[in-house]
Amino acid sequence: MPNFNEPSNLDQLIGLWDFRSGNETADTGLDDGIAQDGTTRDGNGQEPGFSGDRLHVGQGTNSSPTVFDVDANGSSSADDEQFNLDAGTIEVQFTQSSHSGSSEDVVLSRGEKQIDEDDEGFFEIHVTRDGKVVVYHNTDNGTAELKLETEAGFFSPGDLVNARYTFDSETGAEFVVTNVTDGTQTVLTSDETGLTFDLTESWSLRSDYTW
């Protein structure tokens, strides 16, 4: 499942993980000159896998999630200058087969929520049991914070969802969420300034999704 049909048409693409057969963990967005390949990490005895140009992340738990990780502490450091942006766009496309538990299920994250996020920053896109898609972004000094979310029931398990978050430290942010399956779209904006990606932790794609 390629997130972009024609990634070569995008300018300044510094990270693209589209799980192509034969090159599943590779970062192919190389405008920064750095291939930051990911790794899989199992949780609850479930190992992430790949098929049909898609990542399949199994039935992990919040305490032991299955993860596709671009690790800041590994050989392909995610904590580099190219990712610590003052403006940019993050896009992910996924299908949730079922919800895990009653709390939110994390789709994409960078950082450690509620541990040191006010010191190091935190970002995540997650979904709720009642069908909301949510983005949360906190800067590394805790002075700028944003949360945008769709209405409940925006998607159901099995739907293909695309979420695109664009931020600019000087002007604010936009969150565009599309239910590709039924064609509905929600556009949410914020004039919160000061939001950056000067964060210090790894990127992770997490439990119970296919991308």
Short mmCIF file of C-alpha atoms in Angstrom, two decimals:
data_model
loop_
_atom_site.label_atom_id
_atom_site.label_comp_id
_atom_site.label_asym_id
_atom_site.label_seq_id
_atom_site.Cartn_x
_atom_site.Cartn_y
_atom_site.Cartn_z
CA MET A 1 0.00 0.00 0.00
CA PRO A 2 1.93 3.07 -1.14
CA ASN A 3 1.01 6.21 0.83
CA PHE A 4 1.78 8.21 -2.33
CA ASN A 5 1.07 6.97 -5.83
CA GLU A 6 3.87 9.10 -7.26
CA PRO A 7 6.30 10.00 -4.46
CA SER A 8 8.81 11.29 -7.00
CA ASN A 9 6.42 14.19 -7.65
CA LEU A 10 6.76 15.47 -4.08
CA ASP A 11 9.38 18.05 -3.16
CA GLN A 12 11.55 17.69 -0.06
CA LEU A 13 10.37 14.16 0.76
CA ILE A 14 12.66 13.15 3.62
CA GLY A 15 10.89 10.01 4.82
CA LEU A 16 8.73 7.45 2.99
CA TRP A 17 7.95 3.97 4.28
CA ASP A 18 5.60 2.26 1.82
CA PHE A 19 6.52 -1.37 2.57
CA ARG A 20 7.15 -2.40 -1.03
CA SER A 21 7.69 -6.12 -1.57
CA GLY A 22 11.38 -6.98 -1.42
CA ASN A 23 12.26 -3.69 0.28
CA GLU A 24 9.71 -3.68 3.07
CA THR A 25 11.51 -1.79 5.85
CA ALA A 26 13.29 0.75 3.66
CA ASP A 27 12.99 4.52 3.83
CA THR A 28 12.72 5.62 0.20
CA GLY A 29 12.15 9.33 0.82
CA LEU A 30 15.72 10.45 0.36
CA ASP A 31 15.65 14.18 -0.28
CA ASP A 32 17.60 14.50 2.99
CA GLY A 33 20.23 12.05 1.73
CA ILE A 34 19.61 9.65 4.64
CA ALA A 35 17.91 6.25 4.41
CA GLN A 36 16.35 5.80 7.84
CA ASP A 37 15.12 2.23 7.53
CA GLY A 38 12.71 0.85 10.09
CA THR A 39 12.63 -2.29 12.20
CA THR A 40 9.79 -4.46 13.47
CA ARG A 41 9.26 -5.26 17.13
CA ASP A 42 6.77 -7.83 18.38
CA GLY A 43 4.31 -7.42 21.24
CA ASN A 44 2.16 -9.91 23.11
CA GLY A 45 3.70 -12.68 21.01
CA GLN A 46 2.54 -11.07 17.77
CA GLU A 47 5.18 -10.26 15.14
CA PRO A 48 4.52 -7.50 12.57
CA GLY A 49 4.58 -8.76 9.01
CA PHE A 50 4.39 -7.64 5.39
CA SER A 51 2.32 -8.75 2.40
CA GLY A 52 0.82 -7.08 -0.63
CA ASP A 53 2.96 -3.95 -0.15
CA ARG A 54 1.42 -3.44 3.27
CA LEU A 55 2.58 -3.59 6.87
CA HIS A 56 0.42 -5.78 9.11
CA VAL A 57 0.70 -5.09 12.81
CA GLY A 58 -0.93 -7.73 15.02
CA GLN A 59 -2.87 -7.84 18.24
CA GLY A 60 -0.46 -6.11 20.57
CA THR A 61 -1.36 -4.37 23.83
CA ASN A 62 -0.81 -0.83 25.11
CA SER A 63 1.94 -2.10 27.41
CA SER A 64 3.43 -4.41 24.76
CA PRO A 65 2.54 -3.07 21.32
CA THR A 66 3.58 -4.47 18.01
CA VAL A 67 5.64 -1.75 16.38
CA PHE A 68 7.32 -0.65 13.17
CA ASP A 69 10.01 1.58 14.59
CA VAL A 70 12.31 4.18 13.10
CA ASP A 71 14.52 4.19 16.15
CA ALA A 72 16.36 7.25 17.41
CA ASN A 73 18.67 4.95 19.36
CA GLY A 74 19.36 2.56 16.48
CA SER A 75 21.60 2.62 13.47
CA SER A 76 19.14 4.75 11.47
CA SER A 77 18.72 7.62 13.91
CA ALA A 78 15.36 9.37 13.71
CA ASP A 79 16.65 12.11 15.98
CA ASP A 80 18.45 14.01 13.27
CA GLU A 81 18.40 17.54 12.03
CA GLN A 82 16.34 16.72 8.95
CA PHE A 83 13.33 15.58 10.98
CA ASN A 84 13.44 18.40 13.54
CA LEU A 85 11.40 20.75 11.39
CA ASP A 86 9.68 24.09 11.96
CA ALA A 87 7.18 23.23 9.21
CA GLY A 88 6.20 20.07 7.39
CA THR A 89 3.62 17.41 6.58
CA ILE A 90 3.13 13.91 7.99
CA GLU A 91 0.77 11.51 6.22
CA VAL A 92 -0.30 7.98 7.10
CA GLN A 93 -2.85 5.64 5.55
CA PHE A 94 -4.21 2.70 7.52
CA THR A 95 -6.96 0.20 8.19
CA GLN A 96 -7.92 -0.87 11.70
CA SER A 97 -9.29 -4.40 11.85
CA SER A 98 -10.60 -4.06 15.42
CA HIS A 99 -10.09 -1.81 18.43
CA SER A 100 -7.80 -2.97 21.22
CA GLY A 101 -9.34 -2.32 24.64
CA SER A 102 -11.24 0.83 25.62
CA SER A 103 -8.50 3.48 25.48
CA GLU A 104 -7.13 5.07 22.33
CA ASP A 105 -5.13 2.98 19.87
CA VAL A 106 -2.00 4.72 18.62
CA VAL A 107 -1.41 4.73 14.86
CA LEU A 108 1.73 6.86 14.61
CA SER A 109 3.83 8.49 17.32
CA ARG A 110 7.11 10.17 18.11
CA GLY A 111 8.20 10.63 21.72
CA GLU A 112 7.00 9.46 25.13
CA LYS A 113 3.56 10.69 26.14
CA GLN A 114 3.09 11.92 29.72
CA ILE A 115 6.64 10.90 30.63
CA ASP A 116 8.88 13.68 29.39
CA GLU A 117 6.79 15.27 26.65
CA ASP A 118 7.03 18.77 28.14
CA ASP A 119 10.81 18.48 28.11
CA GLU A 120 11.35 16.56 24.86
CA GLY A 121 8.09 17.03 22.95
CA PHE A 122 5.55 14.50 21.72
CA PHE A 123 3.40 13.79 18.65
CA GLU A 124 0.83 11.13 17.88
CA ILE A 125 -2.10 10.22 15.69
CA HIS A 126 -4.51 7.86 17.41
CA VAL A 127 -8.03 6.52 17.07
CA THR A 128 -10.73 6.03 19.66
CA ARG A 129 -13.12 3.18 20.22
CA ASP A 130 -16.04 5.32 19.03
CA GLY A 131 -14.42 6.02 15.64
CA LYS A 132 -12.60 9.34 16.07
CA VAL A 133 -9.22 10.10 14.45
CA VAL A 134 -7.13 12.39 16.65
CA VAL A 135 -3.85 14.28 16.31
CA TYR A 136 -1.94 15.54 19.36
CA HIS A 137 1.22 17.68 19.13
CA ASN A 138 3.26 19.12 22.01
CA THR A 139 6.48 21.07 21.62
CA ASP A 140 9.72 20.25 23.45
CA ASN A 141 9.24 23.05 25.95
CA GLY A 142 5.54 22.53 26.63
CA THR A 143 4.55 26.05 25.55
CA ALA A 144 2.66 25.06 22.37
CA GLU A 145 0.12 22.25 22.38
CA LEU A 146 -2.55 21.13 19.92
CA LYS A 147 -5.29 18.51 19.75
CA LEU A 148 -7.63 18.12 16.78
CA GLU A 149 -10.16 15.31 16.31
CA THR A 150 -12.89 14.18 13.98
CA GLU A 151 -16.40 13.47 15.11
CA ALA A 152 -17.21 10.07 16.59
CA GLY A 153 -18.17 7.48 13.99
CA PHE A 154 -15.93 8.97 11.32
CA PHE A 155 -14.70 5.49 10.47
CA SER A 156 -15.46 1.87 11.30
CA PRO A 157 -13.13 -1.15 11.55
CA GLY A 158 -12.18 -2.25 8.06
CA ASP A 159 -12.35 1.25 6.53
CA LEU A 160 -9.29 2.66 4.78
CA VAL A 161 -8.36 5.99 6.39
CA ASN A 162 -5.86 8.62 5.28
CA ALA A 163 -4.67 11.21 7.82
CA ARG A 164 -2.50 14.17 6.80
CA TYR A 165 -1.15 16.67 9.32
CA THR A 166 0.56 19.88 8.19
CA PHE A 167 2.15 22.28 10.66
CA ASP A 168 4.02 25.57 10.56
CA SER A 169 5.50 27.11 13.69
CA GLU A 170 4.57 30.60 12.47
CA THR A 171 1.01 30.05 11.20
CA GLY A 172 -0.56 26.97 12.82
CA ALA A 173 -1.71 23.55 11.66
CA GLU A 174 -4.19 21.64 9.51
CA PHE A 175 -5.45 18.07 9.94
CA VAL A 176 -7.13 16.49 6.91
CA VAL A 177 -8.71 13.09 7.49
CA THR A 178 -10.29 11.12 4.67
CA ASN A 179 -12.32 7.95 4.94
CA VAL A 180 -11.21 6.52 1.60
CA THR A 181 -13.78 3.74 1.85
CA ASP A 182 -16.89 5.96 1.99
CA GLY A 183 -15.42 9.17 0.53
CA THR A 184 -16.05 11.45 3.51
CA GLN A 185 -13.46 14.00 4.61
CA THR A 186 -12.93 16.26 7.62
CA VAL A 187 -10.63 19.30 7.57
CA LEU A 188 -9.60 20.73 10.95
CA THR A 189 -7.40 23.79 11.49
CA SER A 190 -5.68 25.57 14.35
CA ASP A 191 -3.91 28.92 14.62
CA GLU A 192 -1.68 27.61 17.44
CA THR A 193 1.84 28.88 16.75
CA GLY A 194 5.15 27.59 18.04
CA LEU A 195 4.54 23.98 17.01
CA THR A 196 7.74 22.30 15.80
CA PHE A 197 9.12 18.80 15.33
CA ASP A 198 12.22 19.48 17.36
CA LEU A 199 11.57 16.25 19.25
CA THR A 200 14.08 13.76 20.61
CA GLU A 201 12.53 10.31 20.26
CA SER A 202 11.87 7.66 17.59
CA TRP A 203 8.99 7.30 15.14
CA SER A 204 6.66 4.30 15.61
CA LEU A 205 3.73 2.75 13.76
CA ARG A 206 1.77 0.72 16.27
CA SER A 207 -0.74 -1.99 17.12
CA ASP A 208 -3.49 -3.66 15.13
CA TYR A 209 -3.31 -1.88 11.79
CA THR A 210 -2.33 -2.41 8.22
CA TRP A 211 -0.65 0.36 6.22
#
